[in-house]
Each structure stands twice: as structure tokens, then as C-alpha cells.
Short mmCIF file of C-alpha atoms in Angstrom, two decimals:
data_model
loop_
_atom_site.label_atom_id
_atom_site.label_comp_id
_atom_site.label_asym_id
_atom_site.label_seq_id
_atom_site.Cartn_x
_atom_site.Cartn_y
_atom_site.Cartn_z
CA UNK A 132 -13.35 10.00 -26.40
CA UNK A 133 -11.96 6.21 -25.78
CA UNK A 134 -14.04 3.57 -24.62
CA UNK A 135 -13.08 0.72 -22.62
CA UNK A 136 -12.33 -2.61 -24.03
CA UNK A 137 -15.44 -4.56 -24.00
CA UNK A 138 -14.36 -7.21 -22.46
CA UNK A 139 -12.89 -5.59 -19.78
CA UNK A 140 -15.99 -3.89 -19.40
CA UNK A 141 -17.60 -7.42 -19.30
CA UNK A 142 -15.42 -9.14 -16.74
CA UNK A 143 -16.02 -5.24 -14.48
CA UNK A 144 -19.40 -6.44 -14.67
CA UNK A 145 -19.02 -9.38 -12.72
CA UNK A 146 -16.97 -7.65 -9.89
CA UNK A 147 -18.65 -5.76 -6.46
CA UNK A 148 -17.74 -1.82 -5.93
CA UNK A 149 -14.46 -2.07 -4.41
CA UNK A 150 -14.53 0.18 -1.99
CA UNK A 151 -13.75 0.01 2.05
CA UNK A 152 -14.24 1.80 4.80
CA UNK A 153 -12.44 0.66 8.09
CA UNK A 154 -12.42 2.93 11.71
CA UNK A 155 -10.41 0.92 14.15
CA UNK A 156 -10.21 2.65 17.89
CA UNK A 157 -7.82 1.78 20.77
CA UNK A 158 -6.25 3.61 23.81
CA UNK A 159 -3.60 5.00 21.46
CA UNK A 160 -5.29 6.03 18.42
CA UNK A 161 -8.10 6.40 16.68
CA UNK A 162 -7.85 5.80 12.50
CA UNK A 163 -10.14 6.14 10.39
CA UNK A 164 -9.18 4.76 6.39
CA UNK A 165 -11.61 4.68 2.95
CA UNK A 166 -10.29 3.13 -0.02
CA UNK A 167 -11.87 3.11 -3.48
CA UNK A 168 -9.69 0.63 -5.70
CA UNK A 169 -10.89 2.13 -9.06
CA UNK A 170 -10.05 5.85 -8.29
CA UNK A 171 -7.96 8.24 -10.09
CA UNK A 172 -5.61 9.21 -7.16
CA UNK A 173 -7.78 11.39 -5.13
CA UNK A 174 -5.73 11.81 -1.41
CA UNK A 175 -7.28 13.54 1.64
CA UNK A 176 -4.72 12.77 4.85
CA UNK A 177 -4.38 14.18 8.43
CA UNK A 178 -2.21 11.61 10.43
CA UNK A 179 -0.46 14.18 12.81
CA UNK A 180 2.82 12.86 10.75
CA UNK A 181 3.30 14.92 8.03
CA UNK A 182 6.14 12.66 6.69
CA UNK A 183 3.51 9.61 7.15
CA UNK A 184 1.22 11.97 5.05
CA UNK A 185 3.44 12.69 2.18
CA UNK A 186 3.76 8.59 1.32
CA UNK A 187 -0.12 7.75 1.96
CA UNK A 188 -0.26 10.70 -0.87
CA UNK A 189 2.20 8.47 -3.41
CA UNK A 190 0.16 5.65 -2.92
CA UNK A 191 -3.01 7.16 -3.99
CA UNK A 192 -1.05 8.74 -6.32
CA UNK A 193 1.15 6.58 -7.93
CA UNK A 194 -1.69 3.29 -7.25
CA UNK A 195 -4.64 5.96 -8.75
CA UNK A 196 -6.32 4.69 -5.51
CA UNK A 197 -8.91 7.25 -3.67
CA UNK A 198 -7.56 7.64 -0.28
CA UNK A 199 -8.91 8.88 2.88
CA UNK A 200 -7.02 8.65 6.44
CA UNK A 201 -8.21 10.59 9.30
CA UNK A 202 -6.02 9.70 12.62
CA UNK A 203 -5.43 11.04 15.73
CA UNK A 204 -2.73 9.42 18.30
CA UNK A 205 -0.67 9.85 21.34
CA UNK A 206 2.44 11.78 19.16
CA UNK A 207 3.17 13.13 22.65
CA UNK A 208 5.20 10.04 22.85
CA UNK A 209 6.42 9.40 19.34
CA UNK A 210 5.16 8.49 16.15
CA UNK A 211 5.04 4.72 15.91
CA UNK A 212 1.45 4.01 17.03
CA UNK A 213 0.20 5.99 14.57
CA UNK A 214 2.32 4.91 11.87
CA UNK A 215 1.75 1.40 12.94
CA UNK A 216 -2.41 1.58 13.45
CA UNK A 217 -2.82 3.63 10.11
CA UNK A 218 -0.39 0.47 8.35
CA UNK A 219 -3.08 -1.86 9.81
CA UNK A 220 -6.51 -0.12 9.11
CA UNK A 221 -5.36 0.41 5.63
CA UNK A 222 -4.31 -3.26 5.46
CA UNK A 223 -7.54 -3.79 6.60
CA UNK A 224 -9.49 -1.53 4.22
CA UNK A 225 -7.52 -3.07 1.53
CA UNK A 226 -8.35 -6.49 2.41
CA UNK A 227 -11.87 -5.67 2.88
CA UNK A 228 -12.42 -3.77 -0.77
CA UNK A 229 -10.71 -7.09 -2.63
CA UNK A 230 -13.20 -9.47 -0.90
CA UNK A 231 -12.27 -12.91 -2.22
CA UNK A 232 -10.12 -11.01 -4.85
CA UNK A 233 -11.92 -12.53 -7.48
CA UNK A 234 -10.92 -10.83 -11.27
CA UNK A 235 -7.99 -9.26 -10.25
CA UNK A 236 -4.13 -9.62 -11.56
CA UNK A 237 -2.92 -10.48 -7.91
CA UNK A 238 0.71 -10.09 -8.48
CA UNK A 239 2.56 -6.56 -9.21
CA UNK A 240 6.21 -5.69 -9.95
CA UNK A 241 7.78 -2.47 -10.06
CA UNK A 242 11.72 -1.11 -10.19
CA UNK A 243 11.12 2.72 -9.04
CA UNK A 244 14.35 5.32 -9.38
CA UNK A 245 14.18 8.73 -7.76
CA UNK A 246 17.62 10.32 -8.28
CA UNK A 247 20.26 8.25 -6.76
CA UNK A 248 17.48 5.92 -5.44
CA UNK A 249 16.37 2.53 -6.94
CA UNK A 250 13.97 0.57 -5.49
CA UNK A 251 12.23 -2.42 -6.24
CA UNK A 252 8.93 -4.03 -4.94
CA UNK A 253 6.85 -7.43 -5.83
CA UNK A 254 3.88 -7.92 -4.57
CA UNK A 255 1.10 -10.99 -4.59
CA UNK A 256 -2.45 -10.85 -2.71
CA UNK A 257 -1.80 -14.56 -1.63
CA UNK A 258 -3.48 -14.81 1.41
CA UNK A 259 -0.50 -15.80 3.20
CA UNK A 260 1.19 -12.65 4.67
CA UNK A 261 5.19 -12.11 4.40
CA UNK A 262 7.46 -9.34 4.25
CA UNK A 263 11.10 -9.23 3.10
CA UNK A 264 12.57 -5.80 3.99
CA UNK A 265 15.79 -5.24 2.06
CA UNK A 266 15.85 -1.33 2.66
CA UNK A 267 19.54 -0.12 3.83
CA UNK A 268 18.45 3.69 5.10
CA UNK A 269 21.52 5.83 6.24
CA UNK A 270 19.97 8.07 8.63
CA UNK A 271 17.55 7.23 11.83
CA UNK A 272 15.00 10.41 10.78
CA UNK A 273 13.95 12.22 7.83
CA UNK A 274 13.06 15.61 9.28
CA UNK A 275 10.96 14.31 12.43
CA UNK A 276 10.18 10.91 10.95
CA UNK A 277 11.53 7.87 12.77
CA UNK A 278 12.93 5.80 9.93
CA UNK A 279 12.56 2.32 11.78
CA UNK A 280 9.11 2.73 10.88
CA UNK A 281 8.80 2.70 7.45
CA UNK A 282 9.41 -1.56 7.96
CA UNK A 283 6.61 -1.04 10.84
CA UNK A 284 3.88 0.48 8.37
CA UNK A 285 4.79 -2.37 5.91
CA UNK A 286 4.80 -5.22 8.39
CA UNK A 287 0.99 -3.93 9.73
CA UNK A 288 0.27 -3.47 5.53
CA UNK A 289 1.20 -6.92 4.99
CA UNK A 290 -0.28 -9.01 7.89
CA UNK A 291 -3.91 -7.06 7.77
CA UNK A 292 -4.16 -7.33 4.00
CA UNK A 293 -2.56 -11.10 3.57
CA UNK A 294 -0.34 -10.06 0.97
CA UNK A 295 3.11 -10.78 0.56
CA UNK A 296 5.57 -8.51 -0.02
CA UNK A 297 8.97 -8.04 -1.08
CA UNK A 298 11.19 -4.90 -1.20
CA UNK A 299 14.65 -4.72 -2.57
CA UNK A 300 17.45 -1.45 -2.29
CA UNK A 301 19.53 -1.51 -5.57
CA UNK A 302 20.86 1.67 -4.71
CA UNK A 303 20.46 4.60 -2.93
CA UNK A 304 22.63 6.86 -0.48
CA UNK A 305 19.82 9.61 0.13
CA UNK A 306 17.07 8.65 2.88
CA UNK A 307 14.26 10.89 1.99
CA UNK A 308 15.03 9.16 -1.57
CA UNK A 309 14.68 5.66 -0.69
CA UNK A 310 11.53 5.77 1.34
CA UNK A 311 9.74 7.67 -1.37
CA UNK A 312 10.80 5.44 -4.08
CA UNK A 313 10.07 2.50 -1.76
CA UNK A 314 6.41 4.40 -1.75
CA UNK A 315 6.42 4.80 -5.07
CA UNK A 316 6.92 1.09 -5.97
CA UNK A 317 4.84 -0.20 -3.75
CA UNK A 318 2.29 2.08 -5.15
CA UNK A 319 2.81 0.91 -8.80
CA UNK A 320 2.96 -2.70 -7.67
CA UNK A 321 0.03 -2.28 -5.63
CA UNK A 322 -1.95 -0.88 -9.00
CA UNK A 323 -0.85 -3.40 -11.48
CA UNK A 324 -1.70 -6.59 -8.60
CA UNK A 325 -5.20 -5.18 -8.12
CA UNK A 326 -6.73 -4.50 -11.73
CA UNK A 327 -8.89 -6.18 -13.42
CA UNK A 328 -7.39 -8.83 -15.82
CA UNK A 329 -10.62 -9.47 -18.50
CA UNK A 330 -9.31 -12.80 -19.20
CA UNK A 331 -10.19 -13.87 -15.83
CA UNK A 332 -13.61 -12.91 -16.31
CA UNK A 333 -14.54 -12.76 -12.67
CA UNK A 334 -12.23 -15.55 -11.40
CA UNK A 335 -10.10 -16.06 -8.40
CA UNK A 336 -6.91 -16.19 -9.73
CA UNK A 337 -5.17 -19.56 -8.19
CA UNK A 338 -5.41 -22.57 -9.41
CA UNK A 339 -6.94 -24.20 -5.90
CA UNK A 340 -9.98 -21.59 -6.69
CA UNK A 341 -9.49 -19.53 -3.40
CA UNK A 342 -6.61 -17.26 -2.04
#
């Protein structure tokens, strides 16, 4: 059986559990989101959107995230609050489980094909939230799913979590294709911005000494 590195081992030391638990309540919804940033991909979701469902499973997935998001929302009228408030309370949980982000990588990169699909996504825990949205999707639904929304989840990702975020269609004709690969790199992005880097050795990576 492998051990870690030792000095990654060292420089995990030095950071807090990073884990987050965020329930935020309004008169549309009510969303509850856990996070443990060192899990192996462990996904329990009930949204009321199944489509919503099947990405918050590729992030957990594909970032090896734990992931836990119990909603409930006024679908009676359509599926954006919910999409939206589950975007920000997992921004939020996010945020909250980096803390002052101290030790990790803070940027990610990923080019993600699925079929016809390709898809990439950089990422960087700056502190300063931004989105570019270069998705092109053909259709306005994937089964019930509203696709305007997949740039509404991101926008409430990026602005509750202070990341920016970039996301780029290099190809892709098939819709269900590139909003899963769009998942999909996020997800891998997401993993490689958030791990530990042991040369850090507990520090805040920028060189003003906060982000």
C-alpha cells in the first residue's frame, strides 16, 4: 500500500478540515449544500431537477469532492430558482471550506471531450469574481432542462465563491454533450485549483499574501 509523499503530508498538516456546510432559505427555496474538499467523489443530490442532479454528480465525480445538496423550490413555476440558489449555496460552501485558501494550487485548467463535444475551462480562486461564458448550445432544453441556465448556475458559482472563471466551446453540435463536458471540466479544473501544492507549505498563494 502507497503512502503519501511526506511532504505533502507535512504541508496537509498545516491546513484546517476543509469541509462546509451552508443552508440558505428564502421565499423560493430552501438549499441545503455540504462539501468535503478532500473526498473521493461521494454524491448524494435531490434538487427536484434531475438534469441539475446529473452535473452536481460530475462534479463530485470528476472534482473527487463529497457532495451533498438537499433543495426544495417553487418548480411549479420553472426551474431557475433552484438552479440559481443551489449555484450560490455551493459557491458559498465552497468559499467557506477554502477559508483564506491558504496551501492550495489556486488555478486549474482542463480541455474535456465527450464525443463531438470539446470543452475547455480555467479556473483561479482570486478573490475577484468573473465569468466568461463562451458556450454556443443549439437547443433551448435538454429533456426538461432550461438551457439558459447552465450560465445562471455558473454566474451564482462564481460570484459566491470569488473565483474567476472562464469557459470556452471548441466544438460541439450535441447539447446534452456540451453541458456535460462543460461539467466535466469545470470539475477537473475545480480539483487541480484546490489541492494541496507541498511546496507552498501552508501559504496563500499570491504574491500580496492574501486573495
Amino acid at each position: 500500500m502507497q503512502t503519501r509523499n511526506p511532504q505533502i503530508l507535512s504541508s496537509l498538516a498545516n491546513i484546517p478540515t476543509r469541509t462546509a456546510s451552508i443552508r440558505r432559505t428564502t421565499k423560493e427555496t430552501d438549499i441545503e449544500v455540504s462539501v468535503n474538499l478532500d473526498g473521493t467523489g461521494k454524491c448524494n443530490t435531490a434538487t427536484g431537477v434531475p438534469f441539475l442532479d446529473h452535473m452536481l454528480n460530475q462534479i463530485a465525480s470528476h472534482g473527487l469532492i463529497d457532495l451533498d445538496v438537499q433543495a426544495t423550490g417553487d418548480l411549479e413555476i420553472d426551474d431557475h430558482h433552484t438552479n440559481e440558489d443551489v449555484g450560490i449555496t455551493l459557491g458559498q460552501a465552497l468559499g467557506k471550506a477554502l477559508g483564506d485558501r491558504q496551501g492550495i494550487v489556486r488555478f486549474g485548467n482542463f480541455l474535456a471531450p465527450l464525443d463531438e463535444a470539446l470543452i475547455q475551462v480555467a479556473l483561479d480562486f482570486s478573490g475577484r469574481p468573473h465569468l466568461s461564458y463562451g458556450l454556443q448550445i443549439p437547443t433551448q432544453r435538454v429533456g426538461t432542462y432550461d438551457t439558459q441556465l447552465v450560465r445562471e448556475f455558473f454566474v451564482a458559482i462564481v460570484n459566491h465563491s470569488q473565483m474567476t472563471l472562464h469557459i470556452r466551446q471548441l466544438d460541439g453540435i450535441n447539447s446534452h454533450h456540451i453541458i456535460e463536458a462543460t461539467f466535466k471540466a469545470f470539475a477537473r479544473s475545480l480539483r487541480l485549483a484546490i489541492e494541496i501544492d507541498p511546496r507552498r507549505n501552508g501559504a496563500i498563494p499570491s504574491s500580496k499574501g492574501v486573495l
